[in-house]
Coordinates of C-alpha atoms in Angstrom, one line a residue:
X252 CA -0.6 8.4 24.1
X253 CA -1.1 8.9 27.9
X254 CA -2.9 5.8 27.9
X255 CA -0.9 3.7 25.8
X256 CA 2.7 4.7 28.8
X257 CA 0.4 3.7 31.0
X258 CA -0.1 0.5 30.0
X259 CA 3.9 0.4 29.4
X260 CA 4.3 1.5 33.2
X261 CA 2.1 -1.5 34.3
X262 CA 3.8 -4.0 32.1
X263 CA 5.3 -6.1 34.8
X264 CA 1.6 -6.5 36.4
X265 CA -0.1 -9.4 35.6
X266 CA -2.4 -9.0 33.0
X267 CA -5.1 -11.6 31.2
X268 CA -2.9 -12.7 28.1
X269 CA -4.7 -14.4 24.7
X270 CA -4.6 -18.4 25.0
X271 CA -3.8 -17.9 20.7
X272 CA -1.9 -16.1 18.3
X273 CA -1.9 -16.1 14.4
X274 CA 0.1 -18.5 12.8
X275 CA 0.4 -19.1 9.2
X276 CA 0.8 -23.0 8.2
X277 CA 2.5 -23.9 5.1
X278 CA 2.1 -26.8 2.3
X279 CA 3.9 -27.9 -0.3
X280 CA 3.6 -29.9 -3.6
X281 CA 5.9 -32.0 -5.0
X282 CA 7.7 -30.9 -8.2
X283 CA 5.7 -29.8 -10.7
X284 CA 6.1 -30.8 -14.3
X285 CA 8.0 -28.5 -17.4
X286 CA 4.5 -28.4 -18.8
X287 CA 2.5 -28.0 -15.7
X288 CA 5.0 -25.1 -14.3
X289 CA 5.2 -23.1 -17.4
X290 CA 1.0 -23.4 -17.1
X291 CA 0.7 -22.1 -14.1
X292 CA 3.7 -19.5 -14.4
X293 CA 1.6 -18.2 -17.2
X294 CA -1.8 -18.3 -15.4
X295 CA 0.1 -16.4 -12.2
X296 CA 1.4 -13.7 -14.2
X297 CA -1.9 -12.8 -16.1
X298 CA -3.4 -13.0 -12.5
X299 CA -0.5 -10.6 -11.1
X300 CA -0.6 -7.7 -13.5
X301 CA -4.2 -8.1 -13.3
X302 CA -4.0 -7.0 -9.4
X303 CA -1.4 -4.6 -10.9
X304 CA -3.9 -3.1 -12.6
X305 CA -6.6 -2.7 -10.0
X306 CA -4.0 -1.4 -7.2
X307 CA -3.0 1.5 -10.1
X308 CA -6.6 2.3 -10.4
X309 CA -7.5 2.9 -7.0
X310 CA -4.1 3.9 -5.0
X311 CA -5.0 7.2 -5.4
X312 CA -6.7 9.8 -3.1
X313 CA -10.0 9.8 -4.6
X314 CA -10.2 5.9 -3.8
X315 CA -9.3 6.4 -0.3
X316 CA -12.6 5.8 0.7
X317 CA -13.6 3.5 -2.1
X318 CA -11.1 0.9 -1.1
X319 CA -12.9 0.2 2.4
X320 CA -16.1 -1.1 0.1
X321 CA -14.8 -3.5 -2.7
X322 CA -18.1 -4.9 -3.3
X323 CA -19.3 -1.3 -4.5
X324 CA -16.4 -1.3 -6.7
X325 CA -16.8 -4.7 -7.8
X326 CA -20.3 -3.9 -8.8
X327 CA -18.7 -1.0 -10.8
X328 CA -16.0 -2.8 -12.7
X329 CA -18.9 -5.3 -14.0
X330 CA -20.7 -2.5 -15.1
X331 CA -18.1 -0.8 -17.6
X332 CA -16.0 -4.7 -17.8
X333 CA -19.6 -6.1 -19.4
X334 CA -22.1 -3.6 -20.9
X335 CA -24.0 -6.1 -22.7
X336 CA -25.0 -9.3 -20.7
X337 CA -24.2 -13.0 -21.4
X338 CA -20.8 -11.3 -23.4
X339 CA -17.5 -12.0 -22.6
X340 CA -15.6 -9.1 -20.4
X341 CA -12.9 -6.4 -21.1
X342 CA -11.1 -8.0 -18.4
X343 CA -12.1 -11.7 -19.3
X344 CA -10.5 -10.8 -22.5
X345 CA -7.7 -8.8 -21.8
X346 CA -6.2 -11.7 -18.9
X347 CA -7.8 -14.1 -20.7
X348 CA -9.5 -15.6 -17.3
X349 CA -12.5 -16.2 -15.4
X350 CA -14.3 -13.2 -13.8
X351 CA -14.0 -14.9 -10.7
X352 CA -10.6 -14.4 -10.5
X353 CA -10.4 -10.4 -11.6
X354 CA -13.1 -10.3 -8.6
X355 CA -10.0 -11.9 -6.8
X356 CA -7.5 -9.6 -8.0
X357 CA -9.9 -6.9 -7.3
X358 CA -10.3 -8.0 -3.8
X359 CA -6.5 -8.6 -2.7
X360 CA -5.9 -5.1 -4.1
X361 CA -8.3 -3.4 -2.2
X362 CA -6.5 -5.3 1.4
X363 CA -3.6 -4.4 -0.3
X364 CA -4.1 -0.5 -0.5
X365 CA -6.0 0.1 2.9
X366 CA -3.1 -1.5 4.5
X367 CA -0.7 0.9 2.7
X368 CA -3.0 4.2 3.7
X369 CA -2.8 2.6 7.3
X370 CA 0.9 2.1 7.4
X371 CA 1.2 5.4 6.0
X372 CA -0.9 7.2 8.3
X373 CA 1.1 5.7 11.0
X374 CA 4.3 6.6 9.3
X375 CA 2.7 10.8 9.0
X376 CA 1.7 10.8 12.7
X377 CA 5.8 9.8 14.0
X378 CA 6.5 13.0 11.2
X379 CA 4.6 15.3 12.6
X380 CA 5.4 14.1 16.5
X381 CA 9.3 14.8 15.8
X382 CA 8.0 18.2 13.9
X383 CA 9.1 21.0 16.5
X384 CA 8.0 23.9 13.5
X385 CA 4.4 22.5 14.8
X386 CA 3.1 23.8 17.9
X387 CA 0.8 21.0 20.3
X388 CA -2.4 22.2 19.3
X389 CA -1.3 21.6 15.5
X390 CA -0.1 18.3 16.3
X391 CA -3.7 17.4 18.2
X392 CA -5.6 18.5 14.9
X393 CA -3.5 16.4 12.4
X394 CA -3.8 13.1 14.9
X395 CA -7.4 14.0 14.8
X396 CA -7.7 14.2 11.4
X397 CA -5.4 10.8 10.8
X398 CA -8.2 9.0 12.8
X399 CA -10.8 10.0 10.2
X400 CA -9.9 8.7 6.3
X401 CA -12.9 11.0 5.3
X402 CA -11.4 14.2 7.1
X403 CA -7.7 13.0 5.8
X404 CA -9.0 13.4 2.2
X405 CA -11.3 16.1 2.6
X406 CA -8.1 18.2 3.6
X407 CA -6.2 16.4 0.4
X408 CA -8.5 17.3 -1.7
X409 CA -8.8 21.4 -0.5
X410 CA -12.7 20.3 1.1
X411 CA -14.6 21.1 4.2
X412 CA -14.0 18.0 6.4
X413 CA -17.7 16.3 7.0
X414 CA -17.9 14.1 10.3
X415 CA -20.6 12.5 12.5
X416 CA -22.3 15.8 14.9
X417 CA -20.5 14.3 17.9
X418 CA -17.0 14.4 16.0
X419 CA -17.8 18.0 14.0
X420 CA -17.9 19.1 18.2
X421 CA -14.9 17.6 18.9
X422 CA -13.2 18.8 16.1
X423 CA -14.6 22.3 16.5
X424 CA -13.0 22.6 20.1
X425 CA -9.7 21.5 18.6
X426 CA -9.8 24.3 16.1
X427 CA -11.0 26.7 18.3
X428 CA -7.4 26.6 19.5
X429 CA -6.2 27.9 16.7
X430 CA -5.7 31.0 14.7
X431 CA -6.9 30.3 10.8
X432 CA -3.4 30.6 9.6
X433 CA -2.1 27.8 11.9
X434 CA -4.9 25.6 10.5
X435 CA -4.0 26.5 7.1
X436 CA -0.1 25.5 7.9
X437 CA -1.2 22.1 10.0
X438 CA -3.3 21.1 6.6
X439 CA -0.6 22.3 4.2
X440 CA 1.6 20.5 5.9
X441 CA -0.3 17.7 5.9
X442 CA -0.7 17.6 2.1
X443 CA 2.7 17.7 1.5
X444 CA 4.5 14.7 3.6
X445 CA 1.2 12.6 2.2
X446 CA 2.0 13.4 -1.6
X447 CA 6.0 12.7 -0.2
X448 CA 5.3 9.5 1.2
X449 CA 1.9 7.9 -0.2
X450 CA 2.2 4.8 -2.8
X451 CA 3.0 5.9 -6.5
X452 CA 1.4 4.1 -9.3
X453 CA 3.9 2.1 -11.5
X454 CA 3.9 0.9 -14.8
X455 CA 5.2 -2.6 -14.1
X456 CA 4.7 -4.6 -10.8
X457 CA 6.8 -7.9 -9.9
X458 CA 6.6 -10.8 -11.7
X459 CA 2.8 -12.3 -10.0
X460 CA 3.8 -15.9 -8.2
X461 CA 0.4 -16.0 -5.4
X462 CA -3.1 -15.7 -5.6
X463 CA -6.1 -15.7 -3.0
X464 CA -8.4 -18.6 -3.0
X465 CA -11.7 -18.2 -1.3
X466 CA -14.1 -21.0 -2.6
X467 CA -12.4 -22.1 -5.0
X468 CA -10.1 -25.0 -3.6
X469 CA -10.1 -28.4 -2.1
X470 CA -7.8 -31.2 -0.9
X471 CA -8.5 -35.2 -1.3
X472 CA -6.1 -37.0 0.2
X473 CA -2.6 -35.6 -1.3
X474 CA -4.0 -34.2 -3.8
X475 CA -4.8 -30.1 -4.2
X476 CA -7.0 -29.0 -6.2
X477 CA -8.2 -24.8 -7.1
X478 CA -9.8 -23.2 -9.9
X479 CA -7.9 -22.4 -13.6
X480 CA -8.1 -19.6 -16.0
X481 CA -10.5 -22.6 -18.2
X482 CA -14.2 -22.6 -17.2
X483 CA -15.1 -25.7 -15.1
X484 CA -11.8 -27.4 -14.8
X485 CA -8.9 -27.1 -12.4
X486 CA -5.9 -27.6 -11.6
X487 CA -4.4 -30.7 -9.7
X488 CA -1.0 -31.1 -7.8
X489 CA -0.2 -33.7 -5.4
X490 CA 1.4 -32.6 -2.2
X491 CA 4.1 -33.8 -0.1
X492 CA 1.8 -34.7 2.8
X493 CA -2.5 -34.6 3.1
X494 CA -3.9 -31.5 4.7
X495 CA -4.8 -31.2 8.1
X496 CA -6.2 -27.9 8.8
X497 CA -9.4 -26.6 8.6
X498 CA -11.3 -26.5 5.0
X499 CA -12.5 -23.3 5.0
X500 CA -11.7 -19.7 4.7
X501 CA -9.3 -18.0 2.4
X502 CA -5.6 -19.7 1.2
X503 CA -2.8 -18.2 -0.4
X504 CA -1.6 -20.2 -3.4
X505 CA 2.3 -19.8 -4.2
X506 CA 4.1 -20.1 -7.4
X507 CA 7.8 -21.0 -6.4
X508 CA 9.3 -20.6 -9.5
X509 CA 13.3 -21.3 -8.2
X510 CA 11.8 -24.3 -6.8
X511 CA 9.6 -25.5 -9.5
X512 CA 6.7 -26.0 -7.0
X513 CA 3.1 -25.0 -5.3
X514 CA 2.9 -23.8 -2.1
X515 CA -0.4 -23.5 0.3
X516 CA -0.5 -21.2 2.9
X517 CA -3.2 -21.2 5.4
X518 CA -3.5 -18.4 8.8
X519 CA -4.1 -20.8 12.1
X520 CA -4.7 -20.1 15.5
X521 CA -2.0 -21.6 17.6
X522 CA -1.6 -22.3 21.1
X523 CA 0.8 -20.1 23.3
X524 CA 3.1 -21.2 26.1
X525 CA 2.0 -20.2 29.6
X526 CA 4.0 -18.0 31.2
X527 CA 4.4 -17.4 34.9
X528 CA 7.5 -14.6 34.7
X529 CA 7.6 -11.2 36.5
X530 CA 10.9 -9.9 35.0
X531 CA 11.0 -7.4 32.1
X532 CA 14.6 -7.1 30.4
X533 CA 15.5 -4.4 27.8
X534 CA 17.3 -5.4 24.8
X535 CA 19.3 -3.3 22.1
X536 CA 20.0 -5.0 18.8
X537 CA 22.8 -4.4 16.6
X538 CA 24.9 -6.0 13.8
X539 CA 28.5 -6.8 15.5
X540 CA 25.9 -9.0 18.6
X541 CA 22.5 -9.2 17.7
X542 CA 21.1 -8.6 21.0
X543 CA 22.3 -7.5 24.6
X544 CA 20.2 -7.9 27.4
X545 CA 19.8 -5.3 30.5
X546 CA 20.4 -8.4 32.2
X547 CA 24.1 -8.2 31.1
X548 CA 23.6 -11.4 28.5
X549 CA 24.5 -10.9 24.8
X550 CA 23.1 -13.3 22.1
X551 CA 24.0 -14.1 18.4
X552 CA 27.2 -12.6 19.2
X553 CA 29.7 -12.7 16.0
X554 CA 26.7 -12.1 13.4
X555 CA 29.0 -9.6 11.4
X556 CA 31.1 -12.7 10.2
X557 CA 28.3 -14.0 9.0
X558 CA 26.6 -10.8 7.1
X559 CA 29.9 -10.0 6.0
X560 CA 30.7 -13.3 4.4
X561 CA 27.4 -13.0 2.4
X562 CA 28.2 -9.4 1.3
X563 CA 31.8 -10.2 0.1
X564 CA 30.4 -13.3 -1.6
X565 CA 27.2 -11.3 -3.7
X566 CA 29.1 -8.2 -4.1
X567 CA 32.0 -10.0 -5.8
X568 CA 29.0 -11.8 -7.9
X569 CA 27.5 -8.7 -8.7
X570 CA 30.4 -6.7 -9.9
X571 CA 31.0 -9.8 -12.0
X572 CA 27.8 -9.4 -13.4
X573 CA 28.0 -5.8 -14.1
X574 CA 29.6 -5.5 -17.5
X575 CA 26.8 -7.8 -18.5
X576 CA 24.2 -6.1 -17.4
X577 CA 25.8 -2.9 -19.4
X578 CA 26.0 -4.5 -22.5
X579 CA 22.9 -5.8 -22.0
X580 CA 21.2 -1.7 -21.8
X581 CA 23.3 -0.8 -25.1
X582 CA 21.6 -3.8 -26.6
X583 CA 18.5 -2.6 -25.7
X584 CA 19.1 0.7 -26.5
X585 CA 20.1 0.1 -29.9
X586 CA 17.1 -2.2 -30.2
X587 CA 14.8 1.1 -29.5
X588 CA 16.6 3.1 -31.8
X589 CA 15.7 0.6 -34.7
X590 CA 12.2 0.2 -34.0
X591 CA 11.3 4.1 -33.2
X592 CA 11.7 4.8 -36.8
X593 CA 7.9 4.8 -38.4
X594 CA 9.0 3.3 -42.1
X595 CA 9.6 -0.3 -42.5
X596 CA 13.0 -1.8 -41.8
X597 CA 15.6 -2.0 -44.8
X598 CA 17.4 -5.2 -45.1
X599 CA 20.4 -4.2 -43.0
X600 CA 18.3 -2.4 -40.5
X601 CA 16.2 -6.5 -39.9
X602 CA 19.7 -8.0 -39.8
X603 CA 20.8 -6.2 -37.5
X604 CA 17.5 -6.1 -35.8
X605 CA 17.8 -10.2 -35.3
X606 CA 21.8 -10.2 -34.4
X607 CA 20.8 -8.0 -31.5
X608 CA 18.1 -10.4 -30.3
X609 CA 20.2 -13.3 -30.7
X610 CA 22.8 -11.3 -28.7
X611 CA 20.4 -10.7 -25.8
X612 CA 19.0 -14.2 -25.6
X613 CA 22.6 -15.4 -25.3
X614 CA 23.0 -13.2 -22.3
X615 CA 20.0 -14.0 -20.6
X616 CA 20.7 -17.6 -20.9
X617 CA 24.4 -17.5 -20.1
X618 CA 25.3 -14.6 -17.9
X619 CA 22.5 -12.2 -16.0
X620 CA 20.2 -15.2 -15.6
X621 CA 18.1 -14.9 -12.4
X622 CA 17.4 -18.7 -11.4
X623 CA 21.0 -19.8 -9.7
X624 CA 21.7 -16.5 -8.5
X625 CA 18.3 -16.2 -6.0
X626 CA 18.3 -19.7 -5.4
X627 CA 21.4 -19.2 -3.7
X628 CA 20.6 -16.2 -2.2
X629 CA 17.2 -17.1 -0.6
X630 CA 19.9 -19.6 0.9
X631 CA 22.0 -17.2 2.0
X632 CA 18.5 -15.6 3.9
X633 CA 17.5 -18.7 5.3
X634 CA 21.6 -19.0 7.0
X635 CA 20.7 -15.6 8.4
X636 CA 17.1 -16.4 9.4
X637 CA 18.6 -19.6 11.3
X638 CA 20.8 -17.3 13.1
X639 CA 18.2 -14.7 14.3
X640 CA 15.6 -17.7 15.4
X641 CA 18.5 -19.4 17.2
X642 CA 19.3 -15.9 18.9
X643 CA 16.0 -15.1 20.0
X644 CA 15.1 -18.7 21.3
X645 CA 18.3 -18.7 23.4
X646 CA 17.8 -15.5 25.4
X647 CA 14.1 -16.4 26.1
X648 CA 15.2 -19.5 27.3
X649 CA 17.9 -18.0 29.2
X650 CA 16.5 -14.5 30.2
X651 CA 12.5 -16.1 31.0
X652 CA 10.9 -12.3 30.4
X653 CA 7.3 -11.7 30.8
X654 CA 8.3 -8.0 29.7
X655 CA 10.8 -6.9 26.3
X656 CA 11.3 -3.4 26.2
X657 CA 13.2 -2.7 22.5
X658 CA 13.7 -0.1 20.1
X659 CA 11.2 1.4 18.1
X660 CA 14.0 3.0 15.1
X661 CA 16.9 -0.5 15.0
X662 CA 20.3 0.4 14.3
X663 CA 21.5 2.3 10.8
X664 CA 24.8 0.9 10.1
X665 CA 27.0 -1.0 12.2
X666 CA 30.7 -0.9 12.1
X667 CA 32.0 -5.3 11.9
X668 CA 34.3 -6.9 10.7
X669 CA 36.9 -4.7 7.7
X670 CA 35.3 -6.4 4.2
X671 CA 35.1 -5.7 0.6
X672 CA 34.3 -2.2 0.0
X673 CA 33.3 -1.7 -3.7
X674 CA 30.4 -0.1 -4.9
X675 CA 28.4 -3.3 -5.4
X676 CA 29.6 -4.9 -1.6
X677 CA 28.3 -1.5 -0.4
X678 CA 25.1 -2.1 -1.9
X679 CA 24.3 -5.5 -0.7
X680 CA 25.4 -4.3 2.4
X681 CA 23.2 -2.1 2.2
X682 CA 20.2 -4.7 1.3
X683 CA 21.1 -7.2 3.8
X684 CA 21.4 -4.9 7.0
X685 CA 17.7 -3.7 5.6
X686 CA 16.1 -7.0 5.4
X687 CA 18.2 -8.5 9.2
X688 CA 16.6 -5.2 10.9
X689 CA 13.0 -6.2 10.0
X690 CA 13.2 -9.6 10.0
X691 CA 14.9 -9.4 13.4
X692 CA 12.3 -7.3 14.5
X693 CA 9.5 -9.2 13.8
X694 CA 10.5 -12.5 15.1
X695 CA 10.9 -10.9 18.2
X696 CA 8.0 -9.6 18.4
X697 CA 6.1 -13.4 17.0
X698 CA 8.5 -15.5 19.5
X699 CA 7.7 -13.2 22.3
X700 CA 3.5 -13.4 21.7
X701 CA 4.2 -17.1 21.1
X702 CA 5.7 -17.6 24.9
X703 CA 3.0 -15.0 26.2
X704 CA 5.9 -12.5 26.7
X705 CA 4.7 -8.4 25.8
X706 CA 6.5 -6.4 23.7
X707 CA 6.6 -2.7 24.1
X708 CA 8.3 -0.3 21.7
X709 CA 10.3 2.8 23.6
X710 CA 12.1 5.6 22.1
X711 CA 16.0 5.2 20.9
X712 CA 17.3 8.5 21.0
X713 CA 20.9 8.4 23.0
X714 CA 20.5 5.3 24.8
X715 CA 24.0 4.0 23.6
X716 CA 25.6 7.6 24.9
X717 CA 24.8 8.0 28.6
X718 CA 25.5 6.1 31.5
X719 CA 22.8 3.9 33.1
X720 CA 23.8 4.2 36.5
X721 CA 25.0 8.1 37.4
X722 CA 23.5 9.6 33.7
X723 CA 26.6 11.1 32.2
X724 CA 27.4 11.3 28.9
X725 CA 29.8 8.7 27.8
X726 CA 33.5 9.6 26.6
X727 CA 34.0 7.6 23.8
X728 CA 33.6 4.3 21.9
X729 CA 36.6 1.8 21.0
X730 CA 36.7 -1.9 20.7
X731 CA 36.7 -4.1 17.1
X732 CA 32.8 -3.3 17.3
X733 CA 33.2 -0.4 18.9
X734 CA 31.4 -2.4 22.0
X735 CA 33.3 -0.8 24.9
X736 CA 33.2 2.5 26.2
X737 CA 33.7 4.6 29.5
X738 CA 31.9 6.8 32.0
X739 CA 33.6 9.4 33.6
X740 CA 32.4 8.2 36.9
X741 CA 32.0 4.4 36.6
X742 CA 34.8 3.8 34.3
X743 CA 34.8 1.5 31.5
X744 CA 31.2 -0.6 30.3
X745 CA 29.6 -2.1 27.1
X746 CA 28.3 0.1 25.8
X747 CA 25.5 -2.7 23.7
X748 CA 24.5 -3.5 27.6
X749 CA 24.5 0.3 28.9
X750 CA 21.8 0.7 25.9
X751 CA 19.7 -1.9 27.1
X752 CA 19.7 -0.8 30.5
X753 CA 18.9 2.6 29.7
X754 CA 15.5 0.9 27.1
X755 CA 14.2 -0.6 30.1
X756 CA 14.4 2.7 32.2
X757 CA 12.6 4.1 29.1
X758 CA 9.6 1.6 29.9
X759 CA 8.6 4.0 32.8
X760 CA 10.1 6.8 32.2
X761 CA 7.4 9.8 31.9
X762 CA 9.3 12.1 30.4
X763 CA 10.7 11.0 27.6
X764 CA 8.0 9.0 25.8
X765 CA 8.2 7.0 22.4
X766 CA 6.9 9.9 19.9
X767 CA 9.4 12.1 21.8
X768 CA 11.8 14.5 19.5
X769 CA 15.4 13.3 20.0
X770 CA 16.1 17.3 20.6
X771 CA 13.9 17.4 23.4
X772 CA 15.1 13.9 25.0
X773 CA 19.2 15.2 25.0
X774 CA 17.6 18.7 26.6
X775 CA 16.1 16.2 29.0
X776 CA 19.3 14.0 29.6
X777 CA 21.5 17.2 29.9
X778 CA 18.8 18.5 32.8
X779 CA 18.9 15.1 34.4
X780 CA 23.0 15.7 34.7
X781 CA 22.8 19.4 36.1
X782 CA 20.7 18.0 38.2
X783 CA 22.8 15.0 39.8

C-alpha cells in the first residue's frame, strides 16, 4: 500500500510510459441467411450451456486451485467423457459436437472462473480494509493469505495452510502477532464474506452467442471461415471488408442475434499518443454533469435529460409489458399443474393442455417478444455511449493532463431532472445509472492509457462536503442538481468542482489513503478544522 501512494505522490514526475496498449479490433459479416442464422444460433447455444456446464463444475472451492491448470482437467474430463477409446463421448453426445470444442468450452471457463476468484479477492481485501472490528495485525494476515489461492482455501476448507519455507516464515512472524483467538476470528471472518460474495452455481446461464477460436479459423479474402459442430467441414460467412490483422492467436466469434450477423473480435496492440503534459487535474463524475474538473471545467453537462428521456421511454414500455408478463406466469403455472400429475392426461386435461400452449405462443410472438425491444435499447446504449466518449474526448482535449486523479466508489444516485416515478421507471433507472457508472469508468481509464495520460484511483469519502480551500464543512446543497453549495468562509461554490479539487489533494495526501475507512477520514477532516 505504501508503495503503491508513493507512486501516486510521484505521478506528475516523468516516468517511462508503454509505446502500446490493448485494443480489441472488430469484424463483421454481412447478413446471414434464415437458414444459416438459425444454424449457428443452434450450434452457439449447445456451445454456451456447454461452458455452463464446466463453469458449474469447477466454480467451487475445491477447484480453486484446479482452475489455474486446465490442461490437468482437460486430461480428466477425457478420462470419465471416453472410457473406451475410438467411442464417441458423453459430452460429444450430450452437445452433439466435436471434442474440440468442449476442450474450448472447458478452456474459456477455466479464464472465466480465475478471473472471478481474482475480482473477488480484490473485492474481500476493500471489506476487510473498511473493517474497524479488525485490528491491523488481522488485516496484515488476511492480505497475506489473499496473495496465496492455496492458503485462501486451506482456511476455506478448515486446513493447515501449506506454503513455500520462505513464505511458512513470513507467515509465521505475522501470526506471532497474534493471540489464537484473533486468528481464529480473522479466518472466520474470512470464510464468511467469501461464501457472501463468491460465484453461485446456476441452473441456467444466458442464452450462448460467442465462442473462442484458437486454430480453428481462417480468412480468404472476404470470406471467414472456423470450425462447425460436423467433423471436417466449416462454416463460411463473407464479411463486410477482408481482414487485416494478424492470423494468429485466439478470436472471439459473436452470434448477433438482433442483428442477424457474425462478428470477429481480435485483441491488438495499438499505438499511444505521446504526451509531453505536466499537469494532473482531478475529476468527480456524476449524473446531472458527467465530469467536473479541479480545473474549474465541467463536461457532458445536461446528461440527466438524456438518462431521463431513456428511463421515461423503457419504464413506460415496461409497465406496458407487465400484465403480459403476468399472464404469461399463470399460463405457466397452470401448465405445471397439468403435467405434475403421474397418470396420463384425460381428454379435457390435453385440451386444455394445447389451448394453453397456443395461448403462450401468441404471447411470445405478439406481446413480451425480446427482438424490437433490445434492438432498441442497445440503441438507446449506444446514444449514451456517444455521450460519455464525446465527454471524455473534450476535456482531454481541453484540460491536456498527464495525471487524472478520480474516484475509486462513482456516485449512487444522483438527483436530475423530476421524471416518471413508477415502479418500473425506478427500475431502469436503476439499470441505467449501473451500466453509465462502469461504462464511464472504463473509458476513462482506456482514453487516458490511449493519450499516455495515468490514472490513479483515490478515496471518495466526503470530498463533495468540505471546502477545498479553508477545510470546513459545507452548509448545504441547493440548485436543480443540487450543484451549488456554500462555505462558511468562502461563501457560495460548486460543489461538483469543490469535489474535484479536493480528489486531486487526495493524490498526495498521506493520511487519508484509498483503502481508508470513511470513519477514520471525517475523524481526520474534523482534526484538520480544529486545527486551522
Amino acid at each position: 500500500m505504501q508503495e503503491s501512494s508513493k507512486k501516486a505522490r510521484n505521478s506528475s514526475v516523468k516516468q517511462t510510459v508503454k509505446k502500446t496498449q490493448p485494443k480489441t479490433v472488430r469484424v463483421y459479416s454481412k447478413k446471414l441467411s434464415d437458414e444459416e442464422f438459425a444454424r449457428m444460433s443452434d450450434f452457439f447455444e449447445r456451445y454456451g450451456r456447454c461452458r455452463h456446464f464446466f463453469l458449474n463444475r469447477y466454480c467451487g472451492i475445491n477447484s480453486m486451485l484446479a482452475v489455474n491448470n486446465w490442461q490437468a482437467l482437460r486430461n480428466q474430463v477425457r478420462k470419465w467423457d471416453k472410457p473406451v477409446k475410438g467411442s464417441k463421448g458423453k459430452l460429444e453426445t450430450v452437445y452433439n459436437f466435436q471434442t474440440k470444442h468442449w476442450v474450448g468450452a472447458l478452456r474459456e471457463a477455466c479464464a472465466n472462473i480465475k478471473s472471478m476468484w481474482s475480482n473477488l479477492a480484490n473485492r474481500l481485501k476493500k471489506l476487510i480494509q473498511g473493517n474497524e472490528n479488525l485490528s491491523a495485525d488481522q488485516r496484515h494476515l488476511l492480505f497475506f493469505i489473499l496473495k496465496f489461492k492455496s492458503a485462501w482455501q486451506a482456511v476455506l476448507l478448515h486446513k493447515p495452510i501449506e506454503l513455500p519455507e520462505e513464505y511458512t516464515e513470513a507467515l509465521t512472524e505475522i501470526e506471532a502477532k497474534l493471540t489464537d483467538k484473533q486468528i481464529k476470528q480473522a479466518h472466520s471472518y474470512l470464510r464468511r464474506i467469501t461464501y457472501r460474495y463468491h460465484y453461485r452455481a446456476r441452473k441456467s446461464g444466458r442464452l450462448g452467442s460467442n465462442m473462442k477460436c484458437d486454430l480453428n479459423w481462417a480468412f480468404e479474402g472476404n470470406a471467414f471461415s472456423f470450425s462447425s459442430d460436423v467433423p471436417r467441414k466449416q462454416f463460411s460467412v463473407e464479411m463486410t471488408s477482408p481482414w487485416s490483422y494478424p492470423r494468429t492467436g485466439d478470436i472471439t466469434v459473436v452470434l448477433d442475434r438482433i442483428k442477424q450477423r457474425l462478428e470477429v473480435h481480435k485483441l491488438i496492440s495499438s499505438k499511444r499518443y505521446s504526451n509531453d503534459s505536466k499537469k494532473a487535474i482531478g475529476i468527480d463524475k456524476g449524473l446531472a454533469t458527467l465530469l467536473s474538473c479541479s480545473s474549474g471545467n465541467e463536461y457532458g453537462e445536461n446528461f440527466s435529460k438524456l438518462a431521463n428521456a431513456i428511463v421515461d421511454k423503457y419504464g413506460k414500455r415496461n409497465a406496458n409489458r407487465q400484465p403480459y408478463m403476468s399472464l404469461r406466469w399463470q399460463l405457466n403455472q397452470q401448465l405445471e399443474q397439468l403435467e405434475k400429475a403421474n397418470q396420463p392426461l384425460s381428454k379435457t386435461a390435453l385440451r386444455k393442455k394445447i389451448k394453453l400452449l397456443g395461448k403462450l405462443k401468441n404471447l411470445e410472438q405478439n406481446n413480451i417478444g425480446r427482438k424490437s425491444y433490445d434492438k432498441s435499447y442497445r440503441s438507446a446504449q449506444e446514444t449514451v455511449r456517444s455521450f460519455i466518449n464525446h465527454a471524455i474526448n473534450r476535456m482531454i482535449e481541453k484540460e491536456h493532463p498527464a495525471v487524472i486523479a478520480k474516484e475509486d466508489l462513482t456516485f449512487v444516485k444522483e438527483k436530475g431532472v423530476k421524471s416518471d416515478n413508477s415502479r418500473f421507471a425506478r427500475k431502469m433507472r436503476k439499470r441505467l445509472n449501473s451500466w453509465t457508472k462502469g461504462q464511464l469508468d472504463e473509458r476513462i481509464v482506456y482514453l487516458s492509457s490511449k493519450n499516455s495520460i495515468e490514472t490513479h484511483d483515490v478515496n471518495p469519502a466526503y470530498t463533495s462536503q468540505y471546502c477545498p480551500i479553508c477545510g470546513q464543512h459545507f452548509e448545504e446543497r441547493y440548485g436543480s442538481h443540487h450543484e451549488l453549495t456554500k462555505c462558511k468562509k468562502c461563501g457560495e461554490m460548486n460543489a461538483n468542482i469543490a469535489a474535484a479539487k479536493n480528489i486531486l489533494s487526495r493524490l498526495t495526501d498521506e493520511e487519508i489513503t484509498l483503502y481508508t475507512p470513511y470513519k477514520r477520514v471525517k475523524e481526520i477532516l474534523a482534526s484538520r478544522i480544529k486545527e486551522a
